[in-house]
PDB file of C-alpha atoms in Angstrom:
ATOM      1  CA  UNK A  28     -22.816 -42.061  10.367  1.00  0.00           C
ATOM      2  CA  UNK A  29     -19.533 -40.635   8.967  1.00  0.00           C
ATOM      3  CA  UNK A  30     -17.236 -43.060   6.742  1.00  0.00           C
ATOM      4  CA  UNK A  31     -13.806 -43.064   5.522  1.00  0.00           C
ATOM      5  CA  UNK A  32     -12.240 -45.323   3.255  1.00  0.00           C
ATOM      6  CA  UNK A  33      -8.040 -45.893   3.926  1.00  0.00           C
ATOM      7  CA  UNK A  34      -6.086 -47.092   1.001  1.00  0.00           C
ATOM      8  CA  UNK A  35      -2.859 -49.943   1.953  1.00  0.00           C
ATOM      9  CA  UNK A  36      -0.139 -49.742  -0.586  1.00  0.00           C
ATOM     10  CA  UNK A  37       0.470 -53.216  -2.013  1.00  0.00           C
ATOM     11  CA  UNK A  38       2.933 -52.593  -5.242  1.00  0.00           C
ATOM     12  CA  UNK A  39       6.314 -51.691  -4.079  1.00  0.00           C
ATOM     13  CA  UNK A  40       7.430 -48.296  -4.168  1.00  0.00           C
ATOM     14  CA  UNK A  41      10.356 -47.960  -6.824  1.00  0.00           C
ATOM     15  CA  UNK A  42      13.482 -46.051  -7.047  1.00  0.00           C
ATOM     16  CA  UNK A  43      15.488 -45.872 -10.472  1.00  0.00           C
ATOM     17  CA  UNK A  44      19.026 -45.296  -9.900  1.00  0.00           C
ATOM     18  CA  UNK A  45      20.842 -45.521 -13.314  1.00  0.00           C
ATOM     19  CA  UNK A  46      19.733 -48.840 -15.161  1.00  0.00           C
ATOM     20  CA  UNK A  47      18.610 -50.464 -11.656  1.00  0.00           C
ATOM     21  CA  UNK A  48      15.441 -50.493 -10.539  1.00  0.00           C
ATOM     22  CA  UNK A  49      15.362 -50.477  -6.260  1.00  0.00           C
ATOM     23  CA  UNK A  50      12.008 -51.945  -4.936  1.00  0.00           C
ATOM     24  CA  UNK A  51      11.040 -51.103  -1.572  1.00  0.00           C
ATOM     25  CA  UNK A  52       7.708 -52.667   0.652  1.00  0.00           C
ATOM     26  CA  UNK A  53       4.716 -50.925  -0.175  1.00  0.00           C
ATOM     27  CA  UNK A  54       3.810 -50.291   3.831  1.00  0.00           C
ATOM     28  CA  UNK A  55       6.065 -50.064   6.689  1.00  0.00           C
ATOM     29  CA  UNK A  56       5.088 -49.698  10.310  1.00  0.00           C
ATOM     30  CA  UNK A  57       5.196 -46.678  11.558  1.00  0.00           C
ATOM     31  CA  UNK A  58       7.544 -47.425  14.775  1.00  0.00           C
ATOM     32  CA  UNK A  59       9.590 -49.535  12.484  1.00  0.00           C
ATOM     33  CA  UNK A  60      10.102 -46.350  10.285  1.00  0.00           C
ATOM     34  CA  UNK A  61      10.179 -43.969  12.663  1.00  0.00           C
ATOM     35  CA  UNK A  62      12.543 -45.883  15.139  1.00  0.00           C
ATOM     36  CA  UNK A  63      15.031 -46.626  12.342  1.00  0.00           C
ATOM     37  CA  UNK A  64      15.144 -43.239  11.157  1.00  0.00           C
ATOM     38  CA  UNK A  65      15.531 -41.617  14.643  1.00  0.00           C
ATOM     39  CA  UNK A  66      18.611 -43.931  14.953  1.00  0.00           C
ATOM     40  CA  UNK A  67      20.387 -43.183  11.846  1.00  0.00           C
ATOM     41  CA  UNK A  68      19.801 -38.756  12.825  1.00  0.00           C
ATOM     42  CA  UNK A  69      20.974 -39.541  16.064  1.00  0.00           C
ATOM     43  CA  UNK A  70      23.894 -41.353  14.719  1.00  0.00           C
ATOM     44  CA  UNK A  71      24.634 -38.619  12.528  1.00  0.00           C
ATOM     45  CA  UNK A  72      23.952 -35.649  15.023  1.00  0.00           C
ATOM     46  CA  UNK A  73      26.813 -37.955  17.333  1.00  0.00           C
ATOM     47  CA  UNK A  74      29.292 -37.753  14.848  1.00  0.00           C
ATOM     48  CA  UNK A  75      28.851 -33.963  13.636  1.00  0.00           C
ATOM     49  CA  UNK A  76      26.920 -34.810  10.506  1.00  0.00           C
ATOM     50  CA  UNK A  77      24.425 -32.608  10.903  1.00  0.00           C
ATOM     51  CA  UNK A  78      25.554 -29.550   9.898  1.00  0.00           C
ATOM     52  CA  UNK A  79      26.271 -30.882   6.364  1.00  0.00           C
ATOM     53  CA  UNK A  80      29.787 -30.002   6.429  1.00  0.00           C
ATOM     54  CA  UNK A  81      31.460 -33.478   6.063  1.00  0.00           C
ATOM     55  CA  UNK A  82      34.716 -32.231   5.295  1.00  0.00           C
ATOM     56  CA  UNK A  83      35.518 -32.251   9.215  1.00  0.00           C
ATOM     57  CA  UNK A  84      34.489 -35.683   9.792  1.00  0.00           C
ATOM     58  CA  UNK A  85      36.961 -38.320  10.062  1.00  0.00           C
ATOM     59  CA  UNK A  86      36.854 -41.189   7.222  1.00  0.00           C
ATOM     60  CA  UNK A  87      36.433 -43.644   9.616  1.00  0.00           C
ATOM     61  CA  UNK A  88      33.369 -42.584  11.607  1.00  0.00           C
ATOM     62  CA  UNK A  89      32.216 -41.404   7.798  1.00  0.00           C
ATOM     63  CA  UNK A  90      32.057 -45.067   6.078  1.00  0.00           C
ATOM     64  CA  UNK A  91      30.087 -45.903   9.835  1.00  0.00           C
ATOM     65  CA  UNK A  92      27.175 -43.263   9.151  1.00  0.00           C
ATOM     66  CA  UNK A  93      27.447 -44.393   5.136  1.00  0.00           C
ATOM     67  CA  UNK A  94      27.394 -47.943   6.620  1.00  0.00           C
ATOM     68  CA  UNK A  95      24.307 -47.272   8.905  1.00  0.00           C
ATOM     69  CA  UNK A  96      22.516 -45.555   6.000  1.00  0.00           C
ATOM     70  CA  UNK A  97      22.344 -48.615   3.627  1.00  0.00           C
ATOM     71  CA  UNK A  98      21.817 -50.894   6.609  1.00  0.00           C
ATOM     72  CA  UNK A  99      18.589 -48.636   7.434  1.00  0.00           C
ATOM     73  CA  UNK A 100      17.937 -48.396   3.321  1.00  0.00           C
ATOM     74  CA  UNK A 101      18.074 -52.504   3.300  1.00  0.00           C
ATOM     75  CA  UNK A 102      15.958 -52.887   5.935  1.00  0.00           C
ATOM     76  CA  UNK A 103      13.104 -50.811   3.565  1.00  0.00           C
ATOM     77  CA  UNK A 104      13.677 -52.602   0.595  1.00  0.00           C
ATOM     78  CA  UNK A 105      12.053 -55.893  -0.315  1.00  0.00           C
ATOM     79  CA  UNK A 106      14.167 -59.031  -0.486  1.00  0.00           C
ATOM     80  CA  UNK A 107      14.678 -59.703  -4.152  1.00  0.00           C
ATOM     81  CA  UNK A 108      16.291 -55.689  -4.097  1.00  0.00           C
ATOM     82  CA  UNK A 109      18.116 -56.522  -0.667  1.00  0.00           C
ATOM     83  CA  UNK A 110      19.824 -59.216  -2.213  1.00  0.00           C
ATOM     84  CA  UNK A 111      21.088 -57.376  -4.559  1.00  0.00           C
ATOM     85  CA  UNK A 112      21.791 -54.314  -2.594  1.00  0.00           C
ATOM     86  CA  UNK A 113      23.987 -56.140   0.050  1.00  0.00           C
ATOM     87  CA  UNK A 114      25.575 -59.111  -1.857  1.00  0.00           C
ATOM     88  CA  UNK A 115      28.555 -60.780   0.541  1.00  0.00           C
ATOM     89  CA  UNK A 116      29.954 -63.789  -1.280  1.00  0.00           C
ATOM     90  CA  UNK A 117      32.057 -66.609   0.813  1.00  0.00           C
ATOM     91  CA  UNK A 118      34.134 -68.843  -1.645  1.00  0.00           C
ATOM     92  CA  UNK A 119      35.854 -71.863   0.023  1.00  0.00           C
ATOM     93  CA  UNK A 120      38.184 -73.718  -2.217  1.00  0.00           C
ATOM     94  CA  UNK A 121      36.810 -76.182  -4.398  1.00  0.00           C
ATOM     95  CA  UNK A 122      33.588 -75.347  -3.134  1.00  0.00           C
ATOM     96  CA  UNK A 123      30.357 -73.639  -4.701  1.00  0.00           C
ATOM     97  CA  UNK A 124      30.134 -69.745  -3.330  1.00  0.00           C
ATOM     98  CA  UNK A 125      28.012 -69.121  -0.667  1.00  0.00           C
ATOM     99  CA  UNK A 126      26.028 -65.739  -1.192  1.00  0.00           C
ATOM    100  CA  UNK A 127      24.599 -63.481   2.165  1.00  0.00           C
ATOM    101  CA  UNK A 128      23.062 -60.422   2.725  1.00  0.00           C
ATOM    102  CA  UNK A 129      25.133 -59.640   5.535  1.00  0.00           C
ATOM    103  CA  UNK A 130      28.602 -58.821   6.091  1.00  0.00           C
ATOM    104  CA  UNK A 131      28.446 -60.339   9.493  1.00  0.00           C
ATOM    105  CA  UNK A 132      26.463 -63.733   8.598  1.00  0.00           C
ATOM    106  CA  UNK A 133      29.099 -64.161   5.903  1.00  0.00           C
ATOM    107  CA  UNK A 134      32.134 -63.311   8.363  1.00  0.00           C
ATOM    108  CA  UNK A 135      30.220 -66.058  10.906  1.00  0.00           C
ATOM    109  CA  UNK A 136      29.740 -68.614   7.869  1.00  0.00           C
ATOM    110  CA  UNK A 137      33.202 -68.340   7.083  1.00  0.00           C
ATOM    111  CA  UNK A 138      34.810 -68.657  10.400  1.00  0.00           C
ATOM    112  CA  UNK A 139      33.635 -72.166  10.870  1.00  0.00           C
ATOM    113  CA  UNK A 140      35.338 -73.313   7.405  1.00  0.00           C
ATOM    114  CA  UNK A 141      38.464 -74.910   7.166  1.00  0.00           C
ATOM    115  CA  UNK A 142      41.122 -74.260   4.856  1.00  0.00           C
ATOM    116  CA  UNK A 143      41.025 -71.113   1.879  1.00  0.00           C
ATOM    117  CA  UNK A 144      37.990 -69.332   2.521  1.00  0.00           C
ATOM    118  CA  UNK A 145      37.691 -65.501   1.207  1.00  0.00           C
ATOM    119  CA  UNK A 146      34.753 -62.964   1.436  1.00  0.00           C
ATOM    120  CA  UNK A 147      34.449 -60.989  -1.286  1.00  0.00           C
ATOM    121  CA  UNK A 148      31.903 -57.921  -0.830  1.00  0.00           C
ATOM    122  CA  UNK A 149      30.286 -57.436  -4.008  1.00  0.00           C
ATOM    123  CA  UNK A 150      27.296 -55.389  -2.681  1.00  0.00           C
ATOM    124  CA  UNK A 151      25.901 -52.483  -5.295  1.00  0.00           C
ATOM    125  CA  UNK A 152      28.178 -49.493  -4.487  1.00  0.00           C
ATOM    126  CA  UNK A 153      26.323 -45.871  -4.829  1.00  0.00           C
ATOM    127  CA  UNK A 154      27.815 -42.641  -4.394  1.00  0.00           C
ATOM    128  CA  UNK A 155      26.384 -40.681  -1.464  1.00  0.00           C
ATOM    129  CA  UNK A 156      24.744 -37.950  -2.413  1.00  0.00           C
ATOM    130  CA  UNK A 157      22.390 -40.851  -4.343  1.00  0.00           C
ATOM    131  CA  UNK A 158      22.172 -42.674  -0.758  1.00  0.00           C
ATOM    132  CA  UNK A 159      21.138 -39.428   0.936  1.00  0.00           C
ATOM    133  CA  UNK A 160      18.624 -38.681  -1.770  1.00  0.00           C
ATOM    134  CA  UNK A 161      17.346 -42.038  -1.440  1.00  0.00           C
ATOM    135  CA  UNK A 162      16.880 -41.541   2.535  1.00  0.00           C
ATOM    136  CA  UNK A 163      14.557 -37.952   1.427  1.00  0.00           C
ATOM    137  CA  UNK A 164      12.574 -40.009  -0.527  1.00  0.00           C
ATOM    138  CA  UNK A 165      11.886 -42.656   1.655  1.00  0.00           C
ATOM    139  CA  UNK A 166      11.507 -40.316   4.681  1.00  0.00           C
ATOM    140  CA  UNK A 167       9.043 -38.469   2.480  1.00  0.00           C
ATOM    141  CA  UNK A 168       6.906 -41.920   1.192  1.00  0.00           C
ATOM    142  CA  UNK A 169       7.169 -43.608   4.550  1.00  0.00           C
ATOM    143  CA  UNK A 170       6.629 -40.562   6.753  1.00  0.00           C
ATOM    144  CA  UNK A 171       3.598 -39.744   5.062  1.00  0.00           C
ATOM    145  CA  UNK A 172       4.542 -36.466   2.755  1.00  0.00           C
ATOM    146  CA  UNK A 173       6.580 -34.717   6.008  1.00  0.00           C
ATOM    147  CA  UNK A 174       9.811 -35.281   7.989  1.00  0.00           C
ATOM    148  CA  UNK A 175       8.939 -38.180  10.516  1.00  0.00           C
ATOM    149  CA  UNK A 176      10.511 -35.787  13.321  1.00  0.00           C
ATOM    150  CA  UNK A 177       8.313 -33.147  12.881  1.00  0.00           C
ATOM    151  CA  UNK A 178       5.138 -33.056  15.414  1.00  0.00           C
ATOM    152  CA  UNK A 179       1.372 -34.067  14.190  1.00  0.00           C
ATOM    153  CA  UNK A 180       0.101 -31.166  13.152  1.00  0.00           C
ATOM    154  CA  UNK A 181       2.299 -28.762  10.737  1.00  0.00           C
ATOM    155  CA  UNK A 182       3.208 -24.680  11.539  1.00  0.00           C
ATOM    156  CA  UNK A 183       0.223 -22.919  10.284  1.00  0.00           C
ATOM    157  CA  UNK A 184       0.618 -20.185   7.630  1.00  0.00           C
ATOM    158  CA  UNK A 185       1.681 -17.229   8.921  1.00  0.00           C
ATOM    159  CA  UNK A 186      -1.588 -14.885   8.580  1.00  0.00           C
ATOM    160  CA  UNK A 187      -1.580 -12.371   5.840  1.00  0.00           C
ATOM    161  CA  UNK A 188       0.136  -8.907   6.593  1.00  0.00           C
ATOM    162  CA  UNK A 189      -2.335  -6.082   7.501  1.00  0.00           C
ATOM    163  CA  UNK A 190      -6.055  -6.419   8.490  1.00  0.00           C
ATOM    164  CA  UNK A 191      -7.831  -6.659   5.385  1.00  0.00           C
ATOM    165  CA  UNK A 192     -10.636  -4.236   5.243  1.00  0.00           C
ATOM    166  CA  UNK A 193     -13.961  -3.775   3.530  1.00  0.00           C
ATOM    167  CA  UNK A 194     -14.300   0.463   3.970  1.00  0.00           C
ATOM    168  CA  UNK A 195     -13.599   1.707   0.738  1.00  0.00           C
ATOM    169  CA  UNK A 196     -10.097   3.238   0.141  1.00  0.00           C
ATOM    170  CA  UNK A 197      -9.880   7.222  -0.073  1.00  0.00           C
ATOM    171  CA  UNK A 198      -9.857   7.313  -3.945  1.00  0.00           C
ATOM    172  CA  UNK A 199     -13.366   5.582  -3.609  1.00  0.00           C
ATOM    173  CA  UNK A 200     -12.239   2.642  -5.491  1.00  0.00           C
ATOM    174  CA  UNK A 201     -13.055  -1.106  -4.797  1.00  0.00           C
ATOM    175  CA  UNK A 202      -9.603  -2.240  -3.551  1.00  0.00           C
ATOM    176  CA  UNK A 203      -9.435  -4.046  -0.575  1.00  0.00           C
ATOM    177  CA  UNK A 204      -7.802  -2.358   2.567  1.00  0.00           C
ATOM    178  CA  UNK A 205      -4.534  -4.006   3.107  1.00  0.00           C
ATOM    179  CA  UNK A 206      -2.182  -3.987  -0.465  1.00  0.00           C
ATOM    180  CA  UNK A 207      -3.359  -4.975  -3.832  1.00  0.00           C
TER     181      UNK A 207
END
């Protein structure tokens, strides 16, 4: 009878940026991963972001793939972090604040107050080349060590050059046929 033992994660994996610690779950499912992540490349591909060269893409459409990255990085991370990754804060006059994790819940919240209401986004701000670097990493701990696009089974190893031989060479030494 064969047997194989399969390990779940259960500590959160852990990105330091600067003096932050960023928790994310231990285990995600793989359509939830993979789904998420085919989004965001397809968002990117849509807009011309693939090619790396951001310099032609307009600011606007930009802060939307920048947007749609920490939305898909939130969605990874584990609440206590999410809170303070997305931090939207409503403040009503005379009122205590009203903290969300969601630009849109707070925008909602707010609309059905009366009088001075403001939202003030005080989410954690990180340049993106850190954001991007964060996506690798993820892709690479949730996609189990290789992009999640790629198919099952990796591109073998292209077979050594020559046929490697085990006729002696013409100065009757040991070598093997094919180089050294």
């Amino acid at each position: 009878m064969a047997r194989k033992q399969f390990t779940i994660n259960k500590e959160p994996h852990v990105a330091e940026v600067g003096d932050v610690e960023l928790h994310f779950v231990p285990e995600v499912m793989g359509d939830e991963f993979l789904d998420g992540y085919a989004a965001l490349i397809e968002q990117q591909r849509e807009l011309g972001a693939g090619s790396g060269d951001l310099s032609q893409i307009d600011a606007g459409r930009l802060r939307g793939i920048v947007t749609e990255l920490r939305s898909f990085l939130g969605k990874l991370m584990t609440q206590e972090t999410r809170e303070r990754f997305f931090r939207y804060v409503v403040q009503q006059r005379g009122k205590k604040p009203v903290v969300f994790t969601s630009g849109d819940e707070a925008e909602a919240h707010a609309a059905g107050l009366t009088g001075s209401v403001s939202i003030k986004d005080e989410s954690m701000q990180l340049p993106t080349r850190v954001l991007m670097e964060l996506l690798e990493w993820v892709a690479e701990i949730y996609g189990g060590g290789r992009p999640p696009t790629s198919s099952n089974g990796s591109v073998p190893p292209s077979p050594p050059r020559g046929i490697p031989g085990t006729g002696t060479s013409r100065s009757r030494g040991s070598t093997r046929g094919s180089g050294r």
